[in-house]
Structure formats: C-alpha cells, structure tokens
Short mmCIF file of N, CA and C in Angstrom, two decimals:
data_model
loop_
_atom_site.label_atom_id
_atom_site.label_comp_id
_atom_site.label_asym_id
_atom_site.label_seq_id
_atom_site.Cartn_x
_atom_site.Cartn_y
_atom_site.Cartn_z
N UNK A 1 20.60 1.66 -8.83
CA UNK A 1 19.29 1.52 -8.22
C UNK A 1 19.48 1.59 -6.71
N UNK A 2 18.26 2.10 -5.93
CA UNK A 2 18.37 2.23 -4.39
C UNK A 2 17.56 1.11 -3.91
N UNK A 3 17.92 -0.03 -3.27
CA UNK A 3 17.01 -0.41 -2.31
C UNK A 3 16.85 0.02 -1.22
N UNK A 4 15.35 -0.01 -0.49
CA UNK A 4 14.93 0.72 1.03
C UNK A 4 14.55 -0.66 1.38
N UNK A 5 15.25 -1.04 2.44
CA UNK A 5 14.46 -2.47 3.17
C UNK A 5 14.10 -2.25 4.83
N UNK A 6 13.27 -2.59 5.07
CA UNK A 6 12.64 -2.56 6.73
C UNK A 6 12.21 -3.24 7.48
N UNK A 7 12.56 -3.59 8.24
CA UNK A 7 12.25 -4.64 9.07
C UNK A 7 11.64 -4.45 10.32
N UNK A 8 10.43 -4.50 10.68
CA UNK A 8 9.51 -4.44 11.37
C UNK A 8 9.30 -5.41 12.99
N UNK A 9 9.43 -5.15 13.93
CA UNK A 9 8.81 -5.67 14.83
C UNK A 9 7.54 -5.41 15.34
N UNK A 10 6.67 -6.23 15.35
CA UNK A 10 4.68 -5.47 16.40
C UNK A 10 5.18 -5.65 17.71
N UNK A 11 4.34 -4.84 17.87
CA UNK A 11 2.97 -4.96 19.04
C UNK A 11 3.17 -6.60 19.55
N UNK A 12 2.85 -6.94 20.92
CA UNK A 12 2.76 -8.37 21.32
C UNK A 12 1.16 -8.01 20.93
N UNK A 13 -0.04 -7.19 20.81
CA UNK A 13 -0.86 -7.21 20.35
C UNK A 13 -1.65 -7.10 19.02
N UNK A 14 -0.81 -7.49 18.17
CA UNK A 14 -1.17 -7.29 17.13
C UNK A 14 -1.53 -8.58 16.27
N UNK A 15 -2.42 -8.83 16.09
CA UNK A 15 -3.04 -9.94 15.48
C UNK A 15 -2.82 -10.21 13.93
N UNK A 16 -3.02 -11.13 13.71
CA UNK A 16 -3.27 -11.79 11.95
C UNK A 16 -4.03 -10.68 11.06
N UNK A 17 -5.06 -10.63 11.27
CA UNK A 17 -6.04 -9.66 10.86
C UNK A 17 -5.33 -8.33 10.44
N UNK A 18 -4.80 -7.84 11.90
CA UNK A 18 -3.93 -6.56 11.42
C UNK A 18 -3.35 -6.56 10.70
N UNK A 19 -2.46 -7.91 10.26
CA UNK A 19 -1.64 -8.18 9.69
C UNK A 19 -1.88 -8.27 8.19
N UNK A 20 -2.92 -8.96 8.05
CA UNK A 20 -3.96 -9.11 6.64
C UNK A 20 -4.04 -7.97 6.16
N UNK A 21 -4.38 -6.32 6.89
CA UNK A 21 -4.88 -5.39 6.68
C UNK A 21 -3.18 -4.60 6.43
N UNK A 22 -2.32 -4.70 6.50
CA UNK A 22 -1.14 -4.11 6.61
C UNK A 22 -0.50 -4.55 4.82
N UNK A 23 -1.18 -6.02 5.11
CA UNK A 23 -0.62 -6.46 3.61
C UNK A 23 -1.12 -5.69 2.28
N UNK A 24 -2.77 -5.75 2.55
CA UNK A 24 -3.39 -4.56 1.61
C UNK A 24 -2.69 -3.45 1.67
N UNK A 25 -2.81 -2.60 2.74
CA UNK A 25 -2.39 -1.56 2.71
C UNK A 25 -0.90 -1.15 1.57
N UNK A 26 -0.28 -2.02 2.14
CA UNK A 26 0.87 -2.19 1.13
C UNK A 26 1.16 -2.43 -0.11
N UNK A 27 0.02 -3.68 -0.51
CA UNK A 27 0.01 -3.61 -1.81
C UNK A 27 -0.25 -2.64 -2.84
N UNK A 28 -1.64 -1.64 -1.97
CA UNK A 28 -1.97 -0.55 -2.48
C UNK A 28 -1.08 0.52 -2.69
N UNK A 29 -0.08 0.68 -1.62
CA UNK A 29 1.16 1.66 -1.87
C UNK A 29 1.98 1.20 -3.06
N UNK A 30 2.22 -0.03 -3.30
CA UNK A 30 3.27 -0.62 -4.42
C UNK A 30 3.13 0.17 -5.61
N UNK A 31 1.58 1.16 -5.76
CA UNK A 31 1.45 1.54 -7.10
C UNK A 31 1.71 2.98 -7.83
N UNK A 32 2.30 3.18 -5.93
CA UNK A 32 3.39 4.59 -6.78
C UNK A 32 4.09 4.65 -7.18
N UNK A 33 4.26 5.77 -8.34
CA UNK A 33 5.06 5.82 -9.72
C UNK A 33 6.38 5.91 -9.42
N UNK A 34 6.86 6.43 -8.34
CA UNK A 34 8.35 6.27 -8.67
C UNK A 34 8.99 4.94 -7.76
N UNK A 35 8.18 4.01 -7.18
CA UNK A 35 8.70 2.62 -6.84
C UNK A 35 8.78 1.71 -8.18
N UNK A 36 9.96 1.15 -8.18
CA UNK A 36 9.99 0.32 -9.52
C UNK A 36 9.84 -1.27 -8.95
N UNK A 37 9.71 -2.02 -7.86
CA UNK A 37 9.46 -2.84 -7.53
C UNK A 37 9.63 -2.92 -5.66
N UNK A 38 8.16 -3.58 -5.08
CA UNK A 38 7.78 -3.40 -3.87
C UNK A 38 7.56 -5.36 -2.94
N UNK A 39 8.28 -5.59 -2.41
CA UNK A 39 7.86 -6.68 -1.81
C UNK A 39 7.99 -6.51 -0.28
N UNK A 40 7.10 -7.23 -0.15
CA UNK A 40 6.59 -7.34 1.37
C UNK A 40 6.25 -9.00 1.96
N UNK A 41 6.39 -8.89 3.43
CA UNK A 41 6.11 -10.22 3.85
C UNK A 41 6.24 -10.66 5.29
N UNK A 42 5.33 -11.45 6.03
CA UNK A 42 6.05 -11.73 7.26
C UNK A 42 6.54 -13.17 7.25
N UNK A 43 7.82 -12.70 8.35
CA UNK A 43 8.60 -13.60 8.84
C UNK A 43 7.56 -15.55 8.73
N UNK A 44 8.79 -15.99 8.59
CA UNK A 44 8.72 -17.47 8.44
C UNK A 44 8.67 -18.62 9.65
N UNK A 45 9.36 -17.74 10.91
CA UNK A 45 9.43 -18.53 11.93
C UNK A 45 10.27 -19.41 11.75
N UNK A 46 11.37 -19.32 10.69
CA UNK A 46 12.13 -20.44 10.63
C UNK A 46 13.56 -20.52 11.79
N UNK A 47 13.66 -19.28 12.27
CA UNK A 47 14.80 -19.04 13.00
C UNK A 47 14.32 -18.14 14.19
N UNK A 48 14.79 -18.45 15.08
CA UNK A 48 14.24 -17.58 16.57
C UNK A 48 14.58 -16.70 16.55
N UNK A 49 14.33 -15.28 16.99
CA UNK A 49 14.69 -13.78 17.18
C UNK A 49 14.34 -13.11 15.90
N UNK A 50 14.03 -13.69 14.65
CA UNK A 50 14.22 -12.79 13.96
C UNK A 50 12.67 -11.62 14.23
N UNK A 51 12.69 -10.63 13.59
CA UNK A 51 11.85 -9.87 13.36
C UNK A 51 10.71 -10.28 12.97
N UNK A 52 9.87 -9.41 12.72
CA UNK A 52 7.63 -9.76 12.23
C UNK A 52 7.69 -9.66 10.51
N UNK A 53 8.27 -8.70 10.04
CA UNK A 53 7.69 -8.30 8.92
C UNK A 53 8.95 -7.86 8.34
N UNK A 54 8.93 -7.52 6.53
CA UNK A 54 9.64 -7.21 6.40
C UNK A 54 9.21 -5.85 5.01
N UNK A 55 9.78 -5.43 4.42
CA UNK A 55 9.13 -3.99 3.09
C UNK A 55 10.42 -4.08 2.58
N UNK A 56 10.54 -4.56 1.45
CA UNK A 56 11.60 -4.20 0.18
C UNK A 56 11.52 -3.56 -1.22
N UNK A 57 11.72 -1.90 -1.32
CA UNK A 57 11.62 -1.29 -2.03
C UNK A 57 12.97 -0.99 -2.80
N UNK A 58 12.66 -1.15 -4.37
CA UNK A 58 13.30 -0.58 -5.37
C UNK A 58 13.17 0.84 -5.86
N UNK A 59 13.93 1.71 -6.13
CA UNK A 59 14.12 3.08 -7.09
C UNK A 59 14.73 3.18 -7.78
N UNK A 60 14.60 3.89 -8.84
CA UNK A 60 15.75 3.97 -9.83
C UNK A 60 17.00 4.68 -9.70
N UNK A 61 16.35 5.62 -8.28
CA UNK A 61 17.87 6.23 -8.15
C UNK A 61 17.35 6.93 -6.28
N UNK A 62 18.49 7.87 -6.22
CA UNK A 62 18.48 8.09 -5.11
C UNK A 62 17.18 9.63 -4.72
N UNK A 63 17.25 10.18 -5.77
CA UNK A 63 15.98 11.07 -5.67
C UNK A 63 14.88 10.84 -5.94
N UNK A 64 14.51 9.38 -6.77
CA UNK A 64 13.25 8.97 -6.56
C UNK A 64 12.94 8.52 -4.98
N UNK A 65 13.72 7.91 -4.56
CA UNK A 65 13.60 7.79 -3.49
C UNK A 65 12.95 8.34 -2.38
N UNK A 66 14.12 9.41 -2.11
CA UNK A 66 13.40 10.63 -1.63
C UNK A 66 12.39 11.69 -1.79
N UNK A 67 11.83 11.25 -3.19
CA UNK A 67 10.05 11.66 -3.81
C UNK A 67 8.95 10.92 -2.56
N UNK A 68 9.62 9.66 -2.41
CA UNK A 68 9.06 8.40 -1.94
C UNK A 68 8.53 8.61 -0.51
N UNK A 69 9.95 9.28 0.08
CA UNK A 69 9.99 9.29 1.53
C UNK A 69 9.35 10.39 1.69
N UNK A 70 8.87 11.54 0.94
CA UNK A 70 8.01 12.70 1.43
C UNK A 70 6.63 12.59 0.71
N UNK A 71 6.28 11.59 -0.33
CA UNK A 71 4.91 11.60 -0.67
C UNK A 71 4.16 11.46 0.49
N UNK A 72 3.32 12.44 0.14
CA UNK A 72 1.83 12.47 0.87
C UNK A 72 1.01 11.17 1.48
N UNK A 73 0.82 10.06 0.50
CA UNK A 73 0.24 8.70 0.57
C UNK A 73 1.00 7.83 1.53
N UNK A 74 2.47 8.13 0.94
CA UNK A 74 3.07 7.00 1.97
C UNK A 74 3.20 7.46 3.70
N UNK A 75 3.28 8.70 3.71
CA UNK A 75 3.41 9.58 4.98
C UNK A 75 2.16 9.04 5.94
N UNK A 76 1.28 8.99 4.99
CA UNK A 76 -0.17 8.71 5.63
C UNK A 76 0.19 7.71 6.00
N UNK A 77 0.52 6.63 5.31
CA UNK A 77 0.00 5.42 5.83
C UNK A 77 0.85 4.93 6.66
N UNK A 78 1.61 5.79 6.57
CA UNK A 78 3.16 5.32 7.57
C UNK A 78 2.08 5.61 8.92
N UNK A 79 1.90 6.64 9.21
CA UNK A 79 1.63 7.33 10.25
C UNK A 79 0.06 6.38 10.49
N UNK A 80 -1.05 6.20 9.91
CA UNK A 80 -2.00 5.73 10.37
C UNK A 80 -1.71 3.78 10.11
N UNK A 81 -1.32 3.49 9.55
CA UNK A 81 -1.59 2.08 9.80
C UNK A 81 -0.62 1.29 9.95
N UNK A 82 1.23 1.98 9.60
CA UNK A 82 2.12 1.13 10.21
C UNK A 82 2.55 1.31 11.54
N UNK A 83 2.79 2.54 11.84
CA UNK A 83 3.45 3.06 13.36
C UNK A 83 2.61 2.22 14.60
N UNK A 84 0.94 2.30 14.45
CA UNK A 84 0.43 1.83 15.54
C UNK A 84 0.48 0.66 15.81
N UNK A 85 0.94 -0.38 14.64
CA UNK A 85 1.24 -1.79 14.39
C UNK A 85 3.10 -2.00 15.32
N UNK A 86 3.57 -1.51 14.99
CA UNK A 86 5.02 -1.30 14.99
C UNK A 86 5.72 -1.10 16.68
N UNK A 87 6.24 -1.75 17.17
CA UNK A 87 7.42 -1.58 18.53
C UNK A 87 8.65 -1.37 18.13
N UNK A 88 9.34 -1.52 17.23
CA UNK A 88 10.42 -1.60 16.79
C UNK A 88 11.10 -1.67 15.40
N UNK A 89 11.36 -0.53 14.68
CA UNK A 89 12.00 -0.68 13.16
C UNK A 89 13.03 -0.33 12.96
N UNK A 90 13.84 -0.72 12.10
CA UNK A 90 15.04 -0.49 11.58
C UNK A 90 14.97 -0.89 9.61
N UNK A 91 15.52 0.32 9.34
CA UNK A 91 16.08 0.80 7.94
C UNK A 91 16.80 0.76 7.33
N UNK A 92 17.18 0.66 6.55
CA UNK A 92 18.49 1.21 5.21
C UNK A 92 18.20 1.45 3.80
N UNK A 93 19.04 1.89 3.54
CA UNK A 93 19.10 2.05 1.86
C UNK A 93 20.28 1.83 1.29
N UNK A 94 20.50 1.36 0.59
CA UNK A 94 21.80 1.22 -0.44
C UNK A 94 21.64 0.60 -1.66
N UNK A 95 23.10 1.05 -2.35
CA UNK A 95 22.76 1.01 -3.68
C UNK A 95 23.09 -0.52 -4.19
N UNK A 96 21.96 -0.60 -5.50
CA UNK A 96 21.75 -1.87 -5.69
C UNK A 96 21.96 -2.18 -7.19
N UNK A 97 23.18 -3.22 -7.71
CA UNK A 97 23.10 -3.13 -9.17
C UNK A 97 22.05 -3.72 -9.94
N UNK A 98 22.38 -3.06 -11.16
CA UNK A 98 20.63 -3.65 -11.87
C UNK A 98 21.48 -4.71 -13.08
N UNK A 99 20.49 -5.37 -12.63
CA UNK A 99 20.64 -6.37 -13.81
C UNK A 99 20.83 -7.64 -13.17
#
C-alpha cells in the first residue's frame, strides 16, 4: 500500500471558517474510487512549530496513486481551494504494510 501524507502550513490570514470549508472540501474528495482511506485534520497546538494541517492518504498501490495525482477533481481543488489557503507544503509517499 502507498501512503501520501501532507503537511500544510496557511496563510497568517486564514481563518477557522476557511478552515471549516477546507475540511468539507476534503471530505468530499475522500470519495474517490481509487483512495482506500483519507484522513485529515488540524494541528493540536500541543507542541510549538509544528505545522496547520495535515491529509493522509491510502492506495492500494503505486499507480492508483498516480490516477490520484492527475484526476481532474483533485487537480481542481488543489488549485482552487488548497493552494490559496497554503504558504508552505511538504509531501511524501511511501510504502505502507497492510494489515
């Protein structure tokens, strides 16, 4: 299995609200077919420096994946409702055993 995890920094302007609206947004993405499990969340404030947000995606393999990273839906929403939220992200993927 592939996990994609991301970790998000905002905007010093980016409010709760946005934030509310980012969560939908996301949930609504969770329901493409080749994600096999999608969690999302912001930070806890339990430790200083860390990052805003975070996106943890499952695939079953490494070319679902990459279905993932060129669908149409997610492209969108990358581009209209996370980027303008966003100062700072960082990525990975690696492989993840199942079970």
């Amino acid at each position: 299995m592939i996990r994609h995890c991301v970790l998000l920094r905002f905007h010093n302007h980016v409010d709760s609200e946005a934030i509310d609206g980012l969560d939908q947004t996301l949930a609504d993405l969770s329901s493409l077919p080749m994600i096999r499990d999608y969690r999302f969340g912001r930070d806890l404030k339990l430790a200083d420096g860390n990052v805003d947000y975070a996106i943890i995606a499952d695939f079953a393999n490494a070319a679902a994946y990459e279905v993932y990273a060129q669908d149409p839906v997610h492209l969108d929403i990358l581009k209209q409702r996370i980027r303008p939220l966003v100062a700072e992200r960082t990525a990975l993927q690696f492989e993840w055993p199942e079970g």
